CSV table of C-alpha atoms in Angstrom, one decimal:
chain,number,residue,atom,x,y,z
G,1,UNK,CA,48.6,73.5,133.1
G,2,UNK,CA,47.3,72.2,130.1
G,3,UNK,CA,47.4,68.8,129.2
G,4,UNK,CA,47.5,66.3,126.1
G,5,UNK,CA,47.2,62.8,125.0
G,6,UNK,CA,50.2,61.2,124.4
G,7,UNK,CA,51.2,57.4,124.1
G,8,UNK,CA,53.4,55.4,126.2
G,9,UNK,CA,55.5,52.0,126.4
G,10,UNK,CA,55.4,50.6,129.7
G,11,UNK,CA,56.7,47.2,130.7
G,12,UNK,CA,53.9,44.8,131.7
G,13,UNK,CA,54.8,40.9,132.9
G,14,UNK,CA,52.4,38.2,132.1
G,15,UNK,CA,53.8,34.6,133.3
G,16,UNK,CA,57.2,36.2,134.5
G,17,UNK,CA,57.7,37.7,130.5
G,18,UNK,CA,57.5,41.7,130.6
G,19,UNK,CA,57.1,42.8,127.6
G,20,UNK,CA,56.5,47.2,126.3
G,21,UNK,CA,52.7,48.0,125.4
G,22,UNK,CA,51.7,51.0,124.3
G,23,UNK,CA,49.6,53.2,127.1
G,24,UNK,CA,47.8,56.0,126.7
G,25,UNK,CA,48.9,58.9,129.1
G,26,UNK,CA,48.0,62.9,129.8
G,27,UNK,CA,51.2,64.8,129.3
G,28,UNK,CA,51.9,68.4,129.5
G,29,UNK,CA,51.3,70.1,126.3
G,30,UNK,CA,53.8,72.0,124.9
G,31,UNK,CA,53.5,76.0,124.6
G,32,UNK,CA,52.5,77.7,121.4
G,33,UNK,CA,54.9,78.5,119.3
G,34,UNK,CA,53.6,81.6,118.0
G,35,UNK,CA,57.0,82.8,116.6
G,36,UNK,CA,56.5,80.3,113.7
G,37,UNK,CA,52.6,80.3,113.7
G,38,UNK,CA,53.6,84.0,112.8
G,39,UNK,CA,56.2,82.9,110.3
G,40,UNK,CA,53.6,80.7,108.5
G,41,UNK,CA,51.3,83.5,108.1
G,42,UNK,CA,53.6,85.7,106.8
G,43,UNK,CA,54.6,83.2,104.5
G,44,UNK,CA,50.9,82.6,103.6
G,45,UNK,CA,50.0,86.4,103.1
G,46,UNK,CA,53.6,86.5,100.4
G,47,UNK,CA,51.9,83.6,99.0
G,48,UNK,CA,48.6,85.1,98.4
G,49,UNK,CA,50.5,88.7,97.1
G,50,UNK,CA,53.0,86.6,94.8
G,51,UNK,CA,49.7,85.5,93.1
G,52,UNK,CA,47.8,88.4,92.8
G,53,UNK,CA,51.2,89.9,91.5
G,54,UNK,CA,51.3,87.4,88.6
G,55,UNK,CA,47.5,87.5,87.8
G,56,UNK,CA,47.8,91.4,87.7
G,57,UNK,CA,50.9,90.8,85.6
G,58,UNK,CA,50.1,88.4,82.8
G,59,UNK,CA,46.4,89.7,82.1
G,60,UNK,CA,48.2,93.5,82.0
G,61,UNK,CA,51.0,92.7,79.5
G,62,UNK,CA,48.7,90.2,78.2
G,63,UNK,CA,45.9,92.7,77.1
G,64,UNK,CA,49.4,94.3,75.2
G,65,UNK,CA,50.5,91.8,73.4
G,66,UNK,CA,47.5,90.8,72.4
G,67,UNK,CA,47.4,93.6,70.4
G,68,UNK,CA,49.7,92.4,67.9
G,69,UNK,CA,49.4,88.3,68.2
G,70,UNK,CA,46.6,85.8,69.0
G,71,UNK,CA,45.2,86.0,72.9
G,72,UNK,CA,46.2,82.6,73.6
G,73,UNK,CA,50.2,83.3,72.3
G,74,UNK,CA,50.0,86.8,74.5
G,75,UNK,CA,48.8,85.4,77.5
G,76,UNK,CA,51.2,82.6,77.4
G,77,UNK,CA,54.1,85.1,76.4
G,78,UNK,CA,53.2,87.2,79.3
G,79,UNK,CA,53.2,84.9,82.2
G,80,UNK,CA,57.5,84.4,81.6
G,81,UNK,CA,57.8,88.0,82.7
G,82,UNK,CA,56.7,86.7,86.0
G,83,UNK,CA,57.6,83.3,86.1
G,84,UNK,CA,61.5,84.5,85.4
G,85,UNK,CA,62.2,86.5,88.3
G,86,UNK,CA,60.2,84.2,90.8
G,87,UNK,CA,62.8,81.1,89.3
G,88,UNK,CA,65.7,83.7,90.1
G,89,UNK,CA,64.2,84.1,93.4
G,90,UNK,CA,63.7,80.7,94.2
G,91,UNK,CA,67.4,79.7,92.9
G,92,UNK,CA,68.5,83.0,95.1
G,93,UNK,CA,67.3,80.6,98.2
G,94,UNK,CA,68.6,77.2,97.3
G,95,UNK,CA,72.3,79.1,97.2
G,96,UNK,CA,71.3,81.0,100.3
G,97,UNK,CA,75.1,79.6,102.5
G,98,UNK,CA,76.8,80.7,99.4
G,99,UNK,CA,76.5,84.7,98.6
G,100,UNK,CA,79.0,83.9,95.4
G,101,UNK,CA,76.6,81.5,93.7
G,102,UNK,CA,73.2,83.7,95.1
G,103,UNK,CA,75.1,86.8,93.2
G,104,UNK,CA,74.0,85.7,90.1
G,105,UNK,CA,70.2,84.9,90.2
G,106,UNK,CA,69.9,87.7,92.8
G,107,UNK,CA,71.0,90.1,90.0
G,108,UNK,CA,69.7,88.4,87.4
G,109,UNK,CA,66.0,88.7,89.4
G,110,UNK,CA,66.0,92.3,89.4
G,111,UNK,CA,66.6,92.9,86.2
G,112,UNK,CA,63.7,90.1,85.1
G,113,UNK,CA,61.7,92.3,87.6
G,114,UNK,CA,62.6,95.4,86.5
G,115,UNK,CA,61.5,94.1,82.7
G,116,UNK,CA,58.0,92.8,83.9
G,117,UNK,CA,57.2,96.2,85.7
G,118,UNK,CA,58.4,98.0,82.5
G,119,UNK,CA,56.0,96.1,80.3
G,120,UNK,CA,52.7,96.3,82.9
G,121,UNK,CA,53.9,100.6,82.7
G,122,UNK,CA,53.8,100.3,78.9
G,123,UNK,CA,50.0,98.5,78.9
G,124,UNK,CA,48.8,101.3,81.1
G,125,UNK,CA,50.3,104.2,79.3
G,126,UNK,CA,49.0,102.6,76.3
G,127,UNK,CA,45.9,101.9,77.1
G,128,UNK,CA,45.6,105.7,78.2
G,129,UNK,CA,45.6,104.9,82.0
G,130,UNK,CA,49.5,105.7,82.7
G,131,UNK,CA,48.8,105.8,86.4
G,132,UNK,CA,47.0,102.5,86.7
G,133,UNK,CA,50.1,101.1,84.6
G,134,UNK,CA,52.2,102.3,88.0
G,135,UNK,CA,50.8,101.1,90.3
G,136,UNK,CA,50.5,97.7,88.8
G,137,UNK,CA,53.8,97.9,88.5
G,138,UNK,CA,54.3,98.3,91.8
G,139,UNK,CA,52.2,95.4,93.0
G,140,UNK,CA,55.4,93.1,91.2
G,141,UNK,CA,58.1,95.2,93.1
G,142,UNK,CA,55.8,94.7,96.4
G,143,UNK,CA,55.6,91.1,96.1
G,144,UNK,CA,59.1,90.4,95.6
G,145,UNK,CA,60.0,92.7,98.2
G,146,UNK,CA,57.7,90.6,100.5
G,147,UNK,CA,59.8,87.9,99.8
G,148,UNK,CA,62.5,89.2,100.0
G,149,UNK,CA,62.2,89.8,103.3
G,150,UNK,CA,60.5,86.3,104.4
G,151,UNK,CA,63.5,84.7,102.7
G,152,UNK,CA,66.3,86.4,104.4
G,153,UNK,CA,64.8,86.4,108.2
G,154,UNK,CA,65.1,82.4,107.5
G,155,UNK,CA,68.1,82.6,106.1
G,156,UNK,CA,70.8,81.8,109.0
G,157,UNK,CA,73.2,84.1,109.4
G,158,UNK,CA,77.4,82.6,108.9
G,159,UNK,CA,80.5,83.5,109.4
G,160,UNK,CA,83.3,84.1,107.2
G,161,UNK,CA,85.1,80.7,108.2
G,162,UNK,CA,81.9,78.9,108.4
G,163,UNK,CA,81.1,79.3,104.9
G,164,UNK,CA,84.2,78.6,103.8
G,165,UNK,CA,84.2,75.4,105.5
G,166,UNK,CA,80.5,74.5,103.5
G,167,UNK,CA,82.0,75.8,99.8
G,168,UNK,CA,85.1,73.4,100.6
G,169,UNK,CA,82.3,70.7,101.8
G,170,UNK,CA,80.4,71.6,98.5
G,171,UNK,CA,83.4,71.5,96.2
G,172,UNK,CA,84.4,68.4,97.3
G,173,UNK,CA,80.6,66.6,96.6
G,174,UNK,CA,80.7,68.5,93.2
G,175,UNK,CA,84.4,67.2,92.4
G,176,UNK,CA,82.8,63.5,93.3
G,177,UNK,CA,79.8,64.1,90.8
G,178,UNK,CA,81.8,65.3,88.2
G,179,UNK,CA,84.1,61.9,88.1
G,180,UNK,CA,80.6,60.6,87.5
G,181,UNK,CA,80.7,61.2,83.9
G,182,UNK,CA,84.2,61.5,83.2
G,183,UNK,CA,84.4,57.7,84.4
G,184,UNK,CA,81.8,57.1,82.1
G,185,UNK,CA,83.5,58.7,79.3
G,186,UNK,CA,86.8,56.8,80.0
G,187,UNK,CA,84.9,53.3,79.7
G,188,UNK,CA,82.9,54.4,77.0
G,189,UNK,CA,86.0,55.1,75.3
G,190,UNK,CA,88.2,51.9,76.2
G,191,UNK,CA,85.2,49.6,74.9
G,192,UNK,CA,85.1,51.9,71.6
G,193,UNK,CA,88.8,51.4,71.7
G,194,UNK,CA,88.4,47.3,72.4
G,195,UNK,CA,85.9,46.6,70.4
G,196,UNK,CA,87.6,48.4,67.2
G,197,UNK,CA,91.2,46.1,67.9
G,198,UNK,CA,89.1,42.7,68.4
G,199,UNK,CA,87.1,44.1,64.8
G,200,UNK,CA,90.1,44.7,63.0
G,201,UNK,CA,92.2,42.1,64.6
G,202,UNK,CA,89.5,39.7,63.7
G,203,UNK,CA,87.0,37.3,65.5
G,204,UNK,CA,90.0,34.0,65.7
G,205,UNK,CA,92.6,36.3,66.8
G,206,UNK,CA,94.6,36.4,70.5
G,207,UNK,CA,94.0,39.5,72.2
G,208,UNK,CA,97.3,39.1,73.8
G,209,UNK,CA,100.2,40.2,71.7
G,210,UNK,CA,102.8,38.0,73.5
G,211,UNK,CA,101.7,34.8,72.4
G,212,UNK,CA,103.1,33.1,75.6
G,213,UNK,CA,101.4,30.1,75.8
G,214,UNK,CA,99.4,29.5,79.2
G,215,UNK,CA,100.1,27.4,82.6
G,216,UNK,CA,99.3,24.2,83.8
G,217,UNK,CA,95.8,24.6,84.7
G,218,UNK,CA,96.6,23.0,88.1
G,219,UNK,CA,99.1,25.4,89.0
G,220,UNK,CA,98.5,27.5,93.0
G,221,UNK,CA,96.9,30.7,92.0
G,222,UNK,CA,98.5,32.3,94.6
G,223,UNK,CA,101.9,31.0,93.9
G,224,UNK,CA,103.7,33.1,90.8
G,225,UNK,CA,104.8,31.2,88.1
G,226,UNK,CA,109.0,31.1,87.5
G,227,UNK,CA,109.0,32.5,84.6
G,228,UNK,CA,107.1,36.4,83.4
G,229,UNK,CA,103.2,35.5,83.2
G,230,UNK,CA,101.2,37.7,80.9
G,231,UNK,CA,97.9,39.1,81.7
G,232,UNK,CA,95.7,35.9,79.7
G,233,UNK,CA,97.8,33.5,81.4
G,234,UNK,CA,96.9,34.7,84.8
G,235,UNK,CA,93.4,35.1,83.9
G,236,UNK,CA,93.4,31.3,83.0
G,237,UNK,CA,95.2,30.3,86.1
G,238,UNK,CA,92.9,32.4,88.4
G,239,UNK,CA,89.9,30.8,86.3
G,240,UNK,CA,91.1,27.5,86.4
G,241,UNK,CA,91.6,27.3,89.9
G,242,UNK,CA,87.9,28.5,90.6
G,243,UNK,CA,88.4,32.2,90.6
G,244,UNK,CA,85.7,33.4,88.7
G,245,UNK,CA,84.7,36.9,90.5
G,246,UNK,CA,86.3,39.8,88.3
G,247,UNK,CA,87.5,41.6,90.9
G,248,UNK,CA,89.0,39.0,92.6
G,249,UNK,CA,90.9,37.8,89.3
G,250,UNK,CA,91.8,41.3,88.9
G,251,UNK,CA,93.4,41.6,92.2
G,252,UNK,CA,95.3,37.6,91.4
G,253,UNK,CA,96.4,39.4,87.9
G,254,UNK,CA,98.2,43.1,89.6
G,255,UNK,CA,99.8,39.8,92.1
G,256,UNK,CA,101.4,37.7,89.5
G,257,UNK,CA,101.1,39.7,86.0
G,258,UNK,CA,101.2,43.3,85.7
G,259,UNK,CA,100.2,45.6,88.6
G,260,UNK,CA,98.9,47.7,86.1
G,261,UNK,CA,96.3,45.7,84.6
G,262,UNK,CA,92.6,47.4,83.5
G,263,UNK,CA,89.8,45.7,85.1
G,264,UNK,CA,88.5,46.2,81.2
G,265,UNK,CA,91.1,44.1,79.9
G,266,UNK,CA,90.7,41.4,82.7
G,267,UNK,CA,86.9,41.3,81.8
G,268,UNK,CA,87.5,40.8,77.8
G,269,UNK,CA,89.6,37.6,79.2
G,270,UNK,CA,87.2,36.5,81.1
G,271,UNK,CA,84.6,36.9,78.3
G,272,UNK,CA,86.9,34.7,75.9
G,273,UNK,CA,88.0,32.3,78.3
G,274,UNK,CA,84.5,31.5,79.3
């Protein structure tokens, strides 16, 4: 059986206190795993064909349009034909547990591919060589086809339910993103709306409409006051009494004030209190 070196904690007691050091020890070694040492070749040899494919490619439609533009334009028009279809591809696997969003670059691949190989035919049947212009379209349909292949066999294979289950796990993370910037919007909005009242209103002016005057600054925060408190008086009186986190203010204002205070208008308060 063969055997490797591997390291190991083992207790060791110096003066009655043990304590783990690292030893080194022969362990079995683990089988080869020539499934995937087959899986990376495979890999490796779609690799190599991919970029033959796209060097074949770009100097073939290259040599075309360079016919009509500068070399440098031509060769850097031609690589897209190539570069397109292998991004379709590569978007084809990130969507690989959901076949509705893979529809899309899946079709969208072949027809990128089915454009590159029309434009290597059309350099060899104008450069008088129609059967060369074949078979290097070909070599773009072979290496796509290689991965093709190499992508599905490492694509897991679900059920119905089960896929359900990760669009409804996706949907919800996507719903949580998008409040993202909608939450951004909304504050971006209520400061637009704030700071265009406190312009027009004037810099002197009480951004309370009541009026009410405010309580004794002594008064029990976490008493209510006998009479209706506005939202500026119970910022005062949560301030006053040594309150000064916004959310915890916030929380003393939905208590005694109004329940549905913005934490945006507790804020601006706070700002003018302080």
């Amino acid at each position: 059986m063969k055997t490797r070196t591997a390291t190991q904690l083992v207790p060791h007691t110096i003066d009655g206190k043990t304590r783990l050091v690292p030893v080194e020890v022969d362990a079995p070694a683990p089988p080869r795993d020539w499934d995937h040492l087959i899986l990376t070749g495979v890999t490796g040899i779609a690799a190599l064909v991919l970029t033959a494919s796209v060097v074949w490619s770009t100097a073939s439609i290259g040599d075309l349009l360079a016919r009509a533009v500068i070399e440098p334009a031509a060769y850097g028009a031609a690589i897209v034909f190539d570069l397109a279809w292998i991004a379709c591809m590569a978007v084809e696997w990130l969507a690989r547990y959901d076949d509705d969003r893979a529809a899309l670059p899946r079709r969208a691949g072949h027809v990128m591919l089915l454009l590159a190989m029309l434009a290597v035919g059309a350099h060899g049947k104008v450069a008088g060589y129609w059967e060369i212009g074949l078979i290097g379209a070909a070599v773009s349909a072979l290496a796509k086809g290689l991965w093709t292949v190499v992508l599905r066999h490492q694509t897991p294979p679900l059920d119905a339910r089960t896929r359900a289950w990760i669009q409804g796990e996706l949907a919800d993370a996507g719903a949580s993103l998008a409040l993202i910037p909608v939450r951004r919007q909304l504050q971006r909005a209520e400061a637009q709306v704030a700071a265009e009242r406190a312009a027009i209103a004037g810099p002197d002016s009480d951004p309370d409409p009541s009026g009410q005057p405010t309580d004794d600054p002594d008064a029990d925060p976490d008493a209510a006051p006998a009479g209706p408190m506005t939202i500026k008086d119970a910022v005062r009186t949560a301030l006053d009494s040594g309150i000064r986190e916004p959310d915890r203010v916030l929380k003393y204002v939905h208590k005694v004030a109004d329940a549905n205070a913005k934490q945006a208008t507790v804020e601006r308060y706070i700002r003018l209190a302080g």
